[in-house]
Coordinates of N, CA and C and ligand atoms in Angstrom, one line a residue:
X24 N -30.3 29.4 14.7 CA -29.5 28.3 14.1 C -28.2 28.8 13.4
X25 N -27.1 28.1 13.7 CA -25.8 28.6 13.1 C -25.9 28.4 11.6
X26 N -25.1 29.2 10.9 CA -25.2 29.2 9.4 C -24.2 28.3 8.7
X27 N -23.3 27.7 9.5 CA -22.4 26.7 8.9 C -22.7 25.3 9.4
X28 N -22.5 24.3 8.5 CA -22.8 23.0 8.9 C -21.6 22.0 8.9
X29 N -21.5 21.3 10.0 CA -20.5 20.3 10.2 C -21.1 18.9 10.2
X30 N -20.8 18.1 9.2 CA -21.3 16.8 9.1 C -20.3 15.8 9.7
X31 N -20.6 15.3 10.9 CA -19.6 14.4 11.6 C -19.9 12.9 11.3
X32 N -19.0 12.3 10.6 CA -19.1 10.8 10.3 C -18.5 10.1 11.5
X33 N -19.3 9.4 12.3 CA -18.8 8.9 13.6 C -18.9 7.4 13.7
X34 N -18.2 6.8 14.7 CA -18.3 5.4 14.9 C -17.0 4.8 15.3
X35 N -16.9 3.6 15.6 CA -15.7 3.0 16.1 C -14.7 2.8 15.0
X36 N -13.5 2.4 15.4 CA -12.4 2.1 14.4 C -12.9 1.1 13.4
X37 N -12.6 1.4 12.1 CA -12.8 0.5 11.0 C -14.2 0.6 10.5
X38 N -15.1 1.4 11.0 CA -16.5 1.5 10.5 C -16.6 2.2 9.2
X39 N -15.5 2.9 8.8 CA -15.5 3.5 7.4 C -15.6 5.0 7.5
X40 N -15.3 5.6 8.6 CA -15.4 7.1 8.8 C -14.6 7.8 7.7
X41 N -13.3 7.5 7.6 CA -12.4 8.2 6.7 C -12.8 8.0 5.3
X42 N -13.2 6.8 4.9 CA -13.5 6.4 3.6 C -14.8 7.2 3.2
X43 N -15.8 7.1 4.1 CA -17.1 7.7 3.7 C -17.1 9.2 3.8
X44 N -16.3 9.7 4.7 CA -16.2 11.2 4.8 C -15.5 11.8 3.5
X45 N -14.5 11.0 3.0 CA -13.9 11.5 1.8 C -14.9 11.4 0.6
X46 N -15.6 10.3 0.5 CA -16.6 10.2 -0.6 C -17.7 11.2 -0.5
X47 N -18.1 11.5 0.7 CA -19.2 12.5 0.9 C -18.7 13.9 0.6
X48 N -17.5 14.2 1.0 CA -16.9 15.5 0.7 C -16.7 15.7 -0.8
X49 N -16.3 14.6 -1.5 CA -16.2 14.7 -2.9 C -17.6 14.9 -3.6
X50 N -18.5 14.1 -3.1 CA -19.9 14.2 -3.7 C -20.5 15.6 -3.5
X51 N -20.3 16.2 -2.3 CA -20.9 17.5 -2.0 C -20.0 18.6 -2.5
X52 N -18.7 18.3 -2.9 CA -17.7 19.3 -3.2 C -17.5 20.3 -2.1
X53 N -17.3 19.7 -0.9 CA -17.0 20.5 0.3 C -15.7 20.0 0.9
X54 N -15.1 20.8 1.8 CA -13.8 20.3 2.5 C -14.1 19.2 3.5
X55 N -13.1 18.4 3.7 CA -13.2 17.3 4.7 C -12.0 17.5 5.7
X56 N -12.3 17.2 7.0 CA -11.3 17.2 8.0 C -11.1 15.7 8.5
X57 N -9.9 15.3 8.5 CA -9.6 13.9 9.0 C -9.2 14.0 10.4
X58 N -10.1 13.5 11.3 CA -9.8 13.6 12.7 C -8.4 13.1 13.1
X59 N -8.0 12.0 12.5 CA -6.7 11.4 12.9 C -5.6 12.4 12.8
X60 N -5.7 13.4 11.9 CA -4.6 14.4 11.7 C -4.5 15.3 12.8
X61 N -5.4 15.4 13.8 CA -5.3 16.4 14.8 C -4.9 15.8 16.2
X62 N -4.6 14.6 16.3 CA -4.1 14.0 17.5 C -2.7 14.5 17.9
X63 N -2.5 14.9 19.1 CA -1.2 15.2 19.6 C -0.4 13.8 19.6
X64 N 0.9 13.9 19.5 CA 1.8 12.8 19.4 C 1.5 11.8 20.6
X65 N 1.2 12.4 21.8 CA 1.0 11.5 23.0 C -0.2 10.6 22.8
X66 N -1.2 11.1 22.1 CA -2.4 10.3 21.9 C -2.1 9.2 21.0
X67 N -1.4 9.5 19.9 CA -1.0 8.5 18.9 C -0.2 7.4 19.6
X68 N 0.7 7.8 20.4 CA 1.6 6.8 21.1 C 0.8 6.0 22.1
X69 N -0.2 6.6 22.8 CA -1.0 5.9 23.7 C -1.8 4.8 23.0
X70 N -2.5 5.2 22.0 CA -3.3 4.2 21.2 C -2.5 3.1 20.6
X71 N -1.4 3.5 20.0 CA -0.5 2.5 19.4 C 0.0 1.5 20.4
X72 N 0.1 2.0 21.7 CA 0.6 1.0 22.7 C -0.5 0.2 23.3
X73 N -1.7 0.4 22.8 CA -2.8 -0.5 23.2 C -3.6 0.1 24.4
X74 N -3.4 1.4 24.7 CA -4.2 2.0 25.8 C -5.2 2.9 25.2
X75 N -6.5 2.7 25.6 CA -7.5 3.6 25.0 C -7.4 5.1 25.6
X76 N -7.8 6.0 24.8 CA -7.9 7.4 25.2 C -9.0 7.6 26.3
X77 N -8.9 8.6 27.1 CA -10.0 9.0 27.9 C -10.4 10.4 27.5
X78 N -11.4 11.0 28.1 CA -11.9 12.3 27.7 C -10.8 13.4 27.9
X79 N -10.0 13.2 28.9 CA -9.0 14.2 29.2 C -8.0 14.2 28.0
X80 N -7.7 13.0 27.4 CA -6.9 13.0 26.2 C -7.5 13.6 25.0
X81 N -8.9 13.5 25.0 CA -9.6 13.9 23.8 C -9.8 15.4 23.7
X82 N -9.6 16.2 24.8 CA -9.9 17.6 24.8 C -9.1 18.3 23.8
X83 N -7.8 18.2 23.9 CA -6.9 18.9 23.0 C -7.1 18.5 21.5
X84 N -7.4 17.2 21.3 CA -7.6 16.7 20.0 C -8.8 17.4 19.3
X85 N -9.9 17.5 20.1 CA -11.2 18.1 19.5 C -11.0 19.6 19.4
X86 N -10.3 20.2 20.3 CA -10.1 21.7 20.2 C -9.3 22.0 19.0
X87 N -8.3 21.2 18.7 CA -7.4 21.5 17.6 C -8.2 21.2 16.3
X88 N -9.0 20.2 16.3 CA -9.8 20.0 15.1 C -10.8 21.1 14.8
X89 N -11.5 21.6 15.9 CA -12.4 22.7 15.7 C -11.8 24.0 15.3
X90 N -10.5 24.1 15.8 CA -9.8 25.3 15.4 C -9.6 25.3 13.9
X91 N -9.3 24.2 13.4 CA -9.1 24.1 11.9 C -10.4 24.3 11.2
X92 N -11.5 23.7 11.7 CA -12.8 23.9 11.1 C -13.1 25.4 11.1
X93 N -12.8 26.1 12.1 CA -13.1 27.5 12.2 C -12.3 28.4 11.3
X94 N -11.1 27.9 10.9 CA -10.2 28.6 10.2 C -10.7 29.0 8.8
X95 N -11.3 28.0 8.1 CA -11.9 28.2 6.8 C -13.2 28.8 6.9
X96 N -13.8 29.2 5.8 CA -15.2 29.8 5.9 C -16.2 28.9 5.1
X97 N -15.8 27.7 4.8 CA -16.7 26.8 4.1 C -18.1 26.7 4.8
X98 N -19.2 26.8 4.1 CA -20.5 26.7 4.7 C -20.8 25.3 5.2
X99 N -20.2 24.3 4.5 CA -20.4 22.9 4.9 C -19.1 22.2 4.9
X100 N -18.9 21.4 6.0 CA -17.6 20.6 6.1 C -18.0 19.2 6.6
X101 N -17.2 18.3 6.1 CA -17.4 16.9 6.5 C -16.2 16.5 7.4
X102 N -16.5 15.9 8.6 CA -15.4 15.5 9.5 C -15.5 14.0 9.8
X103 N -14.3 13.4 9.7 CA -14.2 12.0 10.1 C -13.7 12.0 11.6
X104 N -14.6 11.6 12.5 CA -14.2 11.7 13.9 C -15.0 10.7 14.7
X105 N -14.4 9.8 15.5 CA -15.1 8.7 16.2 C -16.2 9.3 17.1
X106 N -16.0 10.4 17.7 CA -17.0 11.0 18.6 C -17.7 10.0 19.4
X107 N -16.9 9.2 20.1 CA -17.5 8.1 20.9 C -18.3 8.5 22.1
X108 N -17.9 9.5 22.7 CA -18.4 9.9 24.1 C -19.3 11.1 24.1
X109 N -20.2 11.2 25.0 CA -21.1 12.4 25.1 C -20.2 13.6 25.3
X110 N -19.1 13.5 26.0 CA -18.2 14.7 26.2 C -17.8 15.2 24.8
X111 N -17.3 14.4 23.9 CA -16.9 14.8 22.6 C -18.0 15.3 21.8
X112 N -19.1 14.6 21.9 CA -20.3 15.0 21.1 C -20.8 16.4 21.5
X113 N -20.8 16.6 22.9 CA -21.3 17.9 23.3 C -20.3 19.1 22.9
X114 N -19.0 18.8 23.0 CA -18.1 19.8 22.6 C -18.3 20.2 21.1
X115 N -18.5 19.2 20.3 CA -18.7 19.4 18.9 C -20.0 20.2 18.7
X116 N -21.1 19.7 19.4 CA -22.4 20.3 19.2 C -22.4 21.8 19.7
X117 N -21.6 22.1 20.7 CA -21.6 23.4 21.2 C -20.6 24.4 20.5
X118 N -20.0 23.9 19.4 CA -19.1 24.7 18.7 C -19.9 25.9 18.1
X119 N -19.5 27.1 18.5 CA -20.2 28.3 18.0 C -20.2 28.3 16.4
X120 N -21.2 28.8 15.8 CA -21.2 29.0 14.4 C -21.6 27.7 13.6
X121 N -21.6 26.6 14.2 CA -21.8 25.3 13.5 C -23.1 24.7 13.9
X122 N -23.8 24.2 12.9 CA -24.9 23.3 13.1 C -24.4 21.9 12.8
X123 N -24.3 21.1 13.9 CA -23.6 19.8 13.8 C -24.6 18.6 13.5
X124 N -24.3 17.8 12.5 CA -25.2 16.6 12.3 C -24.3 15.4 12.4
X125 N -24.7 14.5 13.3 CA -23.9 13.2 13.5 C -24.4 12.1 12.6
X126 N -23.5 11.5 11.8 CA -23.9 10.3 11.0 C -23.1 9.1 11.6
X127 N -23.8 8.2 12.1 CA -23.2 7.0 12.7 C -23.2 5.8 11.7
X128 N -22.0 5.3 11.5 CA -21.9 4.1 10.6 C -22.0 2.9 11.4
X129 N -23.0 2.1 11.1 CA -23.3 0.9 11.9 C -22.7 -0.3 11.2
X130 N -21.7 -0.9 11.9 CA -21.0 -2.1 11.3 C -20.8 -3.1 12.4
X131 N -21.2 -4.4 12.1 CA -21.0 -5.4 13.2 C -19.5 -5.7 13.5
X132 N -19.3 -6.1 14.7 CA -18.0 -6.3 15.3 C -17.1 -7.2 14.4
X133 N -17.6 -8.3 13.9 CA -16.8 -9.2 13.1 C -16.2 -8.5 11.8
X134 N -17.1 -7.7 11.2 CA -16.6 -6.9 10.0 C -15.6 -5.9 10.4
X135 N -15.8 -5.2 11.6 CA -14.8 -4.2 12.0 C -13.4 -4.9 12.2
X136 N -13.4 -6.1 12.8 CA -12.2 -6.8 13.0 C -11.5 -7.0 11.7
X137 N -12.3 -7.6 10.7 CA -11.7 -7.9 9.4 C -11.1 -6.6 8.8
X138 N -11.8 -5.5 8.9 CA -11.3 -4.3 8.2 C -10.1 -3.8 8.9
X139 N -10.1 -3.9 10.3 CA -8.9 -3.4 11.0 C -7.7 -4.2 10.7
X140 N -7.9 -5.5 10.6 CA -6.8 -6.4 10.3 C -6.2 -6.2 8.9
X141 N -7.0 -5.6 8.0 CA -6.5 -5.5 6.6 C -6.1 -4.1 6.3
X142 N -5.8 -3.3 7.3 CA -5.3 -1.9 6.9 C -4.1 -1.6 7.8
X143 N -3.3 -0.6 7.3 CA -2.1 -0.1 8.1 C -2.6 1.1 8.9
X144 N -2.6 1.0 10.2 CA -3.1 2.1 11.0 C -2.5 2.0 12.4
X145 N -2.4 3.2 13.1 CA -1.9 3.2 14.4 C -2.8 2.5 15.4
X146 N -4.0 2.3 15.1 CA -5.0 1.8 16.1 C -5.0 0.2 16.0
X147 N -4.6 -0.4 17.2 CA -4.5 -1.9 17.1 C -5.9 -2.5 17.3
X148 N -6.0 -3.7 16.7 CA -7.3 -4.4 16.8 C -7.7 -4.6 18.3
X149 N -6.7 -4.7 19.1 CA -7.0 -5.0 20.6 C -7.8 -3.9 21.2
X150 N -7.8 -2.7 20.6 CA -8.6 -1.6 21.2 C -10.0 -1.5 20.7
X151 N -10.4 -2.5 19.8 CA -11.7 -2.4 19.3 C -12.8 -2.6 20.3
X152 N -12.6 -3.6 21.2 CA -13.7 -3.8 22.2 C -13.9 -2.6 23.1
X153 N -12.8 -1.9 23.4 CA -13.0 -0.7 24.2 C -13.7 0.4 23.4
X154 N -13.4 0.5 22.1 CA -14.2 1.4 21.3 C -15.7 1.1 21.3
X155 N -16.0 -0.2 21.2 CA -17.4 -0.6 21.2 C -18.1 -0.3 22.6
X156 N -17.3 -0.6 23.6 CA -17.9 -0.4 25.0 C -18.1 1.1 25.3
X157 N -17.2 2.0 24.7 CA -17.3 3.4 24.9 C -18.3 4.1 24.1
X158 N -18.6 3.6 22.9 CA -19.5 4.2 21.9 C -20.9 4.5 22.5
X159 N -21.3 5.8 22.5 CA -22.6 6.2 22.9 C -23.2 7.0 21.7
X160 N -24.1 6.4 21.0 CA -24.7 7.1 19.8 C -25.7 8.1 20.3
X161 N -25.5 9.4 19.9 CA -26.5 10.4 20.3 C -27.9 10.1 19.7
X162 N -28.9 10.5 20.4 CA -30.3 10.3 19.9 C -30.5 11.0 18.6
X163 N -29.8 12.1 18.4 CA -30.0 12.9 17.2 C -29.3 12.4 16.0
X164 N -28.5 11.3 16.2 CA -27.6 10.8 15.1 C -28.5 10.1 14.0
X165 N -28.0 10.3 12.8 CA -28.6 9.5 11.7 C -27.7 8.2 11.6
X166 N -28.3 7.0 11.8 CA -27.5 5.8 11.7 C -27.7 5.2 10.3
X167 N -26.6 4.9 9.7 CA -26.7 4.3 8.3 C -26.0 2.9 8.4
X168 N -26.4 2.1 7.4 CA -25.8 0.7 7.3 C -24.4 0.8 6.7
X169 N -23.4 0.7 7.6 CA -22.0 0.8 7.1 C -21.5 -0.4 6.4
X170 N -22.3 -1.4 6.2 CA -22.0 -2.6 5.5 C -22.2 -2.4 4.0
X171 N -23.0 -1.5 3.6 CA -23.3 -1.2 2.2 C -22.0 -0.7 1.5
X172 N -22.1 -0.6 0.2 CA -20.9 -0.1 -0.5 C -20.9 1.4 -0.3
X173 N -19.7 2.0 -0.5 CA -19.5 3.4 -0.1 C -20.4 4.3 -0.9
X174 N -20.7 4.1 -2.1 CA -21.5 4.9 -2.9 C -23.0 4.9 -2.3
X175 N -23.4 3.7 -2.0 CA -24.8 3.6 -1.4 C -24.9 4.3 -0.1
X176 N -23.8 4.2 0.7 CA -23.8 4.9 2.0 C -23.9 6.4 1.8
X177 N -23.0 6.9 0.9 CA -23.0 8.3 0.6 C -24.3 8.8 0.1
X178 N -24.9 8.1 -0.8 CA -26.3 8.5 -1.3 C -27.3 8.5 -0.2
X179 N -27.2 7.5 0.7 CA -28.2 7.5 1.8 C -28.0 8.7 2.7
X180 N -26.8 9.1 2.9 CA -26.5 10.2 3.8 C -27.1 11.5 3.1
X181 N -26.7 11.7 1.9 CA -27.2 12.9 1.2 C -28.7 13.0 1.2
X182 N -29.4 11.8 0.9 CA -30.8 11.9 0.8 C -31.4 12.2 2.2
X183 N -30.8 11.7 3.3 CA -31.3 11.9 4.6 C -31.1 13.4 5.0
X184 N -29.9 13.9 4.6 CA -29.6 15.3 5.0 C -30.6 16.3 4.4
X185 N -31.1 15.9 3.2 CA -32.0 16.8 2.5 C -33.4 16.9 3.2
X186 N -33.7 15.9 4.1 CA -35.0 16.0 4.8 C -35.0 17.0 5.9
Ligands
ADP229 N1 -18.4 0.5 3.0 C1 -17.3 -0.2 3.1 N2 -17.2 -1.5 2.5 C2 -16.1 -2.2 2.6 N3 -14.9 -1.8 3.1 C3 -14.9 -0.5 3.6 C4 -16.1 0.3 3.6 N4 -15.7 1.5 4.2 C5 -14.4 1.4 4.5 N5 -13.9 0.2 4.2 C6 -12.5 -0.3 4.4 O1 -12.4 -0.6 5.8 C7 -11.2 -0.1 6.3 C8 -11.4 0.9 7.4 O2 -12.0 2.0 6.8 P1 -11.7 3.5 7.4 O3 -12.3 4.5 6.5 O4 -10.2 3.6 7.6 O5 -12.4 3.4 8.8 P2 -12.3 4.4 10.1 O6 -11.9 5.7 9.5 O7 -13.7 4.4 10.6 O8 -11.3 3.7 11.0 C9 -10.4 0.4 5.1 O9 -9.5 -0.6 4.6 C10 -11.5 0.8 4.1 O10 -11.0 0.7 2.8
6PG230 O1 -10.6 5.2 12.9 C1 -10.0 4.8 13.9 O2 -9.3 3.9 14.0 C2 -10.2 5.7 15.1 O3 -11.3 6.5 14.9 C3 -9.0 6.5 15.4 O4 -8.6 6.9 14.2 C4 -9.4 7.7 16.3 O5 -8.5 8.7 16.1 C5 -9.4 7.2 17.7 O6 -10.5 6.4 17.7 C6 -9.6 8.4 18.6 O7 -9.8 7.8 19.9 P1 -11.2 7.6 20.5 O8 -12.1 7.0 19.4 O9 -11.0 6.7 21.6 O10 -11.8 8.9 20.9

């Protein structure tokens, strides 16, 4: 088993990845990587224009995020990354040196719409359905109720990770 741990907070747009990853990294006092920061300009433009990414668009994004994860030596890191497809999940899981745990935030569609409508972000609400259609939750993922408040979600993740 690898000696470094990557905790990947996954799920569709608006499920709370960035918010929960930040809270978890604060609670654990470990670094956080924001997946959105690693998209090449062409991915951002594609999503902003209402066209979903495919796995060929995701390769460079994931590689660049993993490069950043590799750069530091933190034993534990939290990553906010949609990780919708088996391709992305496998790439993350196969990252040398890392033991990867997927945490899936489960939030109903109506709430996702509300959250997306109430934030400033490059991801248009029109792409939500494609996100939901594309999402494949790995069997190994820990699914938590993303409707709970952030502190409750964070506590639930920490207690499950300890098992
Ligand atoms: N547990 C929660 N309860 C209520 N609102 C939340 C919760 N988590 C996130 N939000 C809000 O929902 C919106 C989307 O959250 P965000 O973290 O950006 O999601 P994602 O990174 O998955 O797209 C933000 O406005 C955020 O403040
Ligand atoms: O929180 C979000 O709105 C999304 O997670 C977004 O920030 C993410 O970068 C894209 O979802 C990546 O594209 P895919 O999810 O299609 O891989």
